[in-house]
Amino acid sequence: MEELKDNLKAAIIEALNLEDVNAADIDNDEPLFGGGLGLDSIDALELIVLLEKNYGLKIENPEEGREIFQSINTIAAFIERNKK
Amino acid sequence: MKVYITASSAITPQNTFDSEKYLDVWQSSDLPYQLAIEPDYKSVIDPKLARRMSRIIKMSVATGNKVLAEADIGQPDAIVVGTGLGCIKDTEKFLREIINEEEGLLSPTAFIQSTHNTIAGQLALMLQCSEDNFTYVNRGHSFENALADAMMRIYEGADHVLLGGTDEMTSEVHNILTHMNCGGNTLLGEGACFFMISNTKIDGAVCIEGLDTVNYITTQQITERVKSFLRRNNVDTNEVDALILGIGEGLGDPYYKEIIQMFTPDIPVINFKEVTGEYFTASAYAFNVGSEMLRKQCIFPKILISGNNTSGLTKVLIYNHYQGVNHTISLLSL
């Protein structure tokens, strides 16, 4: 699970081009949107693409996405729950 | 009514962004095309915003911000930008993804940022400016048409218009344009030049006396066109103190030869494409270097190809053509 979270952080930093942010700077419980990393709606679209590309997981319900993208922990839990 | 450049800023393949070091140390490069010398953007653009920006947007936002600060204008009455190829790097990225992903999963950022009007749009978003926002994409007259729009807005009552001319070069674009022989003998280049176009003369403001654009004109017709332009602006050829020409490496180019022969042999001739290389909106830099020359009352030796300046500079004539198709004539005065 920890390895998954580290990979996830690295993928997010690369996909969202988060300059000056290291994986160690992102707390697993830190909110990704609003405060924390300050991500926005375009980043949410990028995260949807990232989950489908890297993990083969689709998020079709926007309400579901709101829950899943709260933090690294929630995304990792979603991947673990749905991995094939 | 007169139209003035009250502030200008340029990022080019030479040192032009830092006013203190303007064209002081000449940079050379082994690349087959000229790449702009970019500043440290962290001090000019919010890193949270910059992370999504490609080079052309960063160059444009940095020069645009500098112009706004210099002119001390928070909200211009319009933002008008000319660009030949727009955000071509993001377009390439988006197209490559379409191919690689077989039209499947595509990154939204590259798509959003790939449109030509992203540059003017990004500036408007940063300024929260809901005034007119226009982007002109007209090959070698992209900047000129944006400038004509800005001038007409001033004639119609606008106080300040933020104007830009900007293009970026990539290896793919370089390959394609080289195959099409679009640079002639001149290295292809890139750059971003922004201006505050205003209705009021302030200290250091430079007047744009006139602008004339024409397509597909012959070398025989060009001198008459310039004479007619000068007549319309009540200026005699011997009143022009310097020529700013887009010669590049084309010293034998018949259009430029004809223009130079219209004036006295010792008139200073400035080759602005020594700085920028060739690209669709390179002519925007002619207005930047012209303004710098008039404001500082100096001629930059690295781009002086003939003549010398013994008296002061009051009027400078700009002439450029892109591929012998898009011709531009303008006159700046102090």
XYZ file of N, CA and C in Angstrom, chain A residues 18-68:
153
model
N 3.762 19.570 -11.111
C 3.850 20.310 -9.837
C 5.316 20.637 -9.545
N 5.739 21.760 -10.117
C 7.138 22.164 -9.949
C 7.424 22.423 -8.474
N 8.605 22.093 -8.053
C 9.044 22.330 -6.666
C 8.289 21.503 -5.626
N 7.543 20.479 -6.042
C 6.879 19.602 -5.062
C 7.511 18.221 -5.162
N 7.918 17.665 -4.003
C 8.448 16.299 -3.964
C 7.401 15.387 -3.357
N 7.539 14.085 -3.630
C 6.584 13.117 -3.080
C 6.512 13.263 -1.554
N 7.660 13.509 -0.939
C 7.700 13.618 0.525
C 6.927 14.830 1.044
N 6.720 15.812 0.165
C 5.998 17.022 0.596
C 4.483 16.787 0.691
N 4.011 15.702 0.071
C 2.556 15.469 0.042
C 2.177 14.507 1.162
N 1.382 15.017 2.099
C 0.911 14.187 3.197
C -0.219 13.288 2.689
N -0.230 12.042 3.133
C -1.236 11.099 2.626
C -2.672 11.524 2.928
N -2.854 12.286 3.992
C -4.206 12.721 4.379
C -4.525 14.137 3.921
N -3.544 14.785 3.348
C -3.695 16.194 2.952
C -4.765 16.337 1.851
N -5.699 17.312 1.986
C -6.680 17.506 0.913
C -5.976 17.955 -0.365
N -6.331 17.327 -1.495
C -5.657 17.676 -2.749
C -6.248 18.934 -3.377
N -7.548 19.149 -3.144
C -8.216 20.303 -3.762
C -8.503 21.370 -2.711
N -8.702 22.583 -3.196
C -8.976 23.696 -2.274
C -7.693 24.098 -1.591
N -7.491 23.596 -0.380
C -6.223 23.881 0.328
C -5.170 22.906 -0.155
N -4.265 22.528 0.701
C -3.248 21.533 0.362
C -2.500 21.876 -0.903
N -2.588 20.995 -1.888
C -1.860 21.234 -3.144
C -2.539 22.305 -4.002
N -3.774 22.647 -3.663
C -4.473 23.715 -4.400
C -4.839 23.310 -5.815
N -5.210 22.049 -6.010
C -5.576 21.599 -7.357
C -6.951 22.154 -7.738
N -7.235 22.164 -9.043
C -8.518 22.702 -9.515
C -9.214 21.715 -10.453
N -10.269 22.175 -11.119
C -11.113 21.261 -11.894
C -10.367 20.640 -13.083
N -9.420 21.393 -13.670
C -8.657 20.815 -14.792
C -7.771 19.678 -14.259
N -7.232 19.879 -13.050
C -6.420 18.816 -12.443
C -7.277 17.577 -12.181
N -8.549 17.794 -11.804
C -9.445 16.653 -11.553
C -9.583 15.824 -12.836
N -9.703 16.521 -13.982
C -9.784 15.803 -15.260
C -8.499 15.031 -15.530
N -7.364 15.677 -15.220
C -6.069 15.004 -15.419
C -5.975 13.751 -14.534
N -6.507 13.839 -13.300
C -6.450 12.689 -12.391
C -7.326 11.546 -12.897
N -8.474 11.897 -13.482
C -9.348 10.860 -14.060
C -8.606 10.117 -15.174
N -7.927 10.909 -16.037
C -7.157 10.312 -17.140
C -6.033 9.442 -16.575
N -5.365 9.952 -15.538
C -4.245 9.217 -14.920
C -4.700 7.868 -14.360
N -5.844 7.848 -13.651
C -6.325 6.590 -13.071
C -6.678 5.573 -14.144
N -7.262 6.075 -15.237
C -7.643 5.149 -16.309
C -6.407 4.624 -17.051
N -5.466 5.542 -17.305
C -4.259 5.150 -18.047
C -3.376 4.210 -17.232
N -3.101 4.607 -15.994
C -2.122 3.865 -15.182
C -2.706 2.646 -14.478
N -4.007 2.711 -14.129
C -4.583 1.622 -13.320
C -5.819 0.988 -13.965
N -6.186 1.478 -15.126
C -7.337 0.899 -15.837
C -8.653 1.107 -15.125
N -8.724 2.170 -14.304
C -9.952 2.411 -13.534
C -10.712 3.621 -14.060
N -12.015 3.456 -14.249
C -12.845 4.551 -14.767
C -13.699 5.134 -13.658
N -13.775 6.461 -13.657
C -14.697 7.116 -12.712
C -15.782 7.774 -13.563
N -16.961 7.257 -13.492
C -18.013 7.804 -14.358
C -18.982 8.694 -13.604
N -19.068 8.514 -12.284
C -19.989 9.327 -11.479
C -19.208 10.475 -10.820
N -19.542 11.744 -11.157
C -18.795 12.876 -10.590
C -18.831 12.910 -9.067
N -19.962 12.484 -8.472
C -20.067 12.488 -7.001
C -19.050 11.514 -6.393
N -18.877 10.408 -7.085
C -17.915 9.393 -6.648
C -16.496 9.990 -6.697
N -16.231 10.755 -7.761
C -14.921 11.386 -7.947
C -14.582 12.318 -6.808
N -15.573 13.059 -6.349
C -15.361 14.001 -5.237
C -14.804 13.276 -4.000
N -15.383 12.092 -3.729
C -14.931 11.299 -2.576
C -13.535 10.720 -2.816
N -13.363 10.165 -4.025
C -12.109 9.455 -4.329
C -10.905 10.402 -4.297
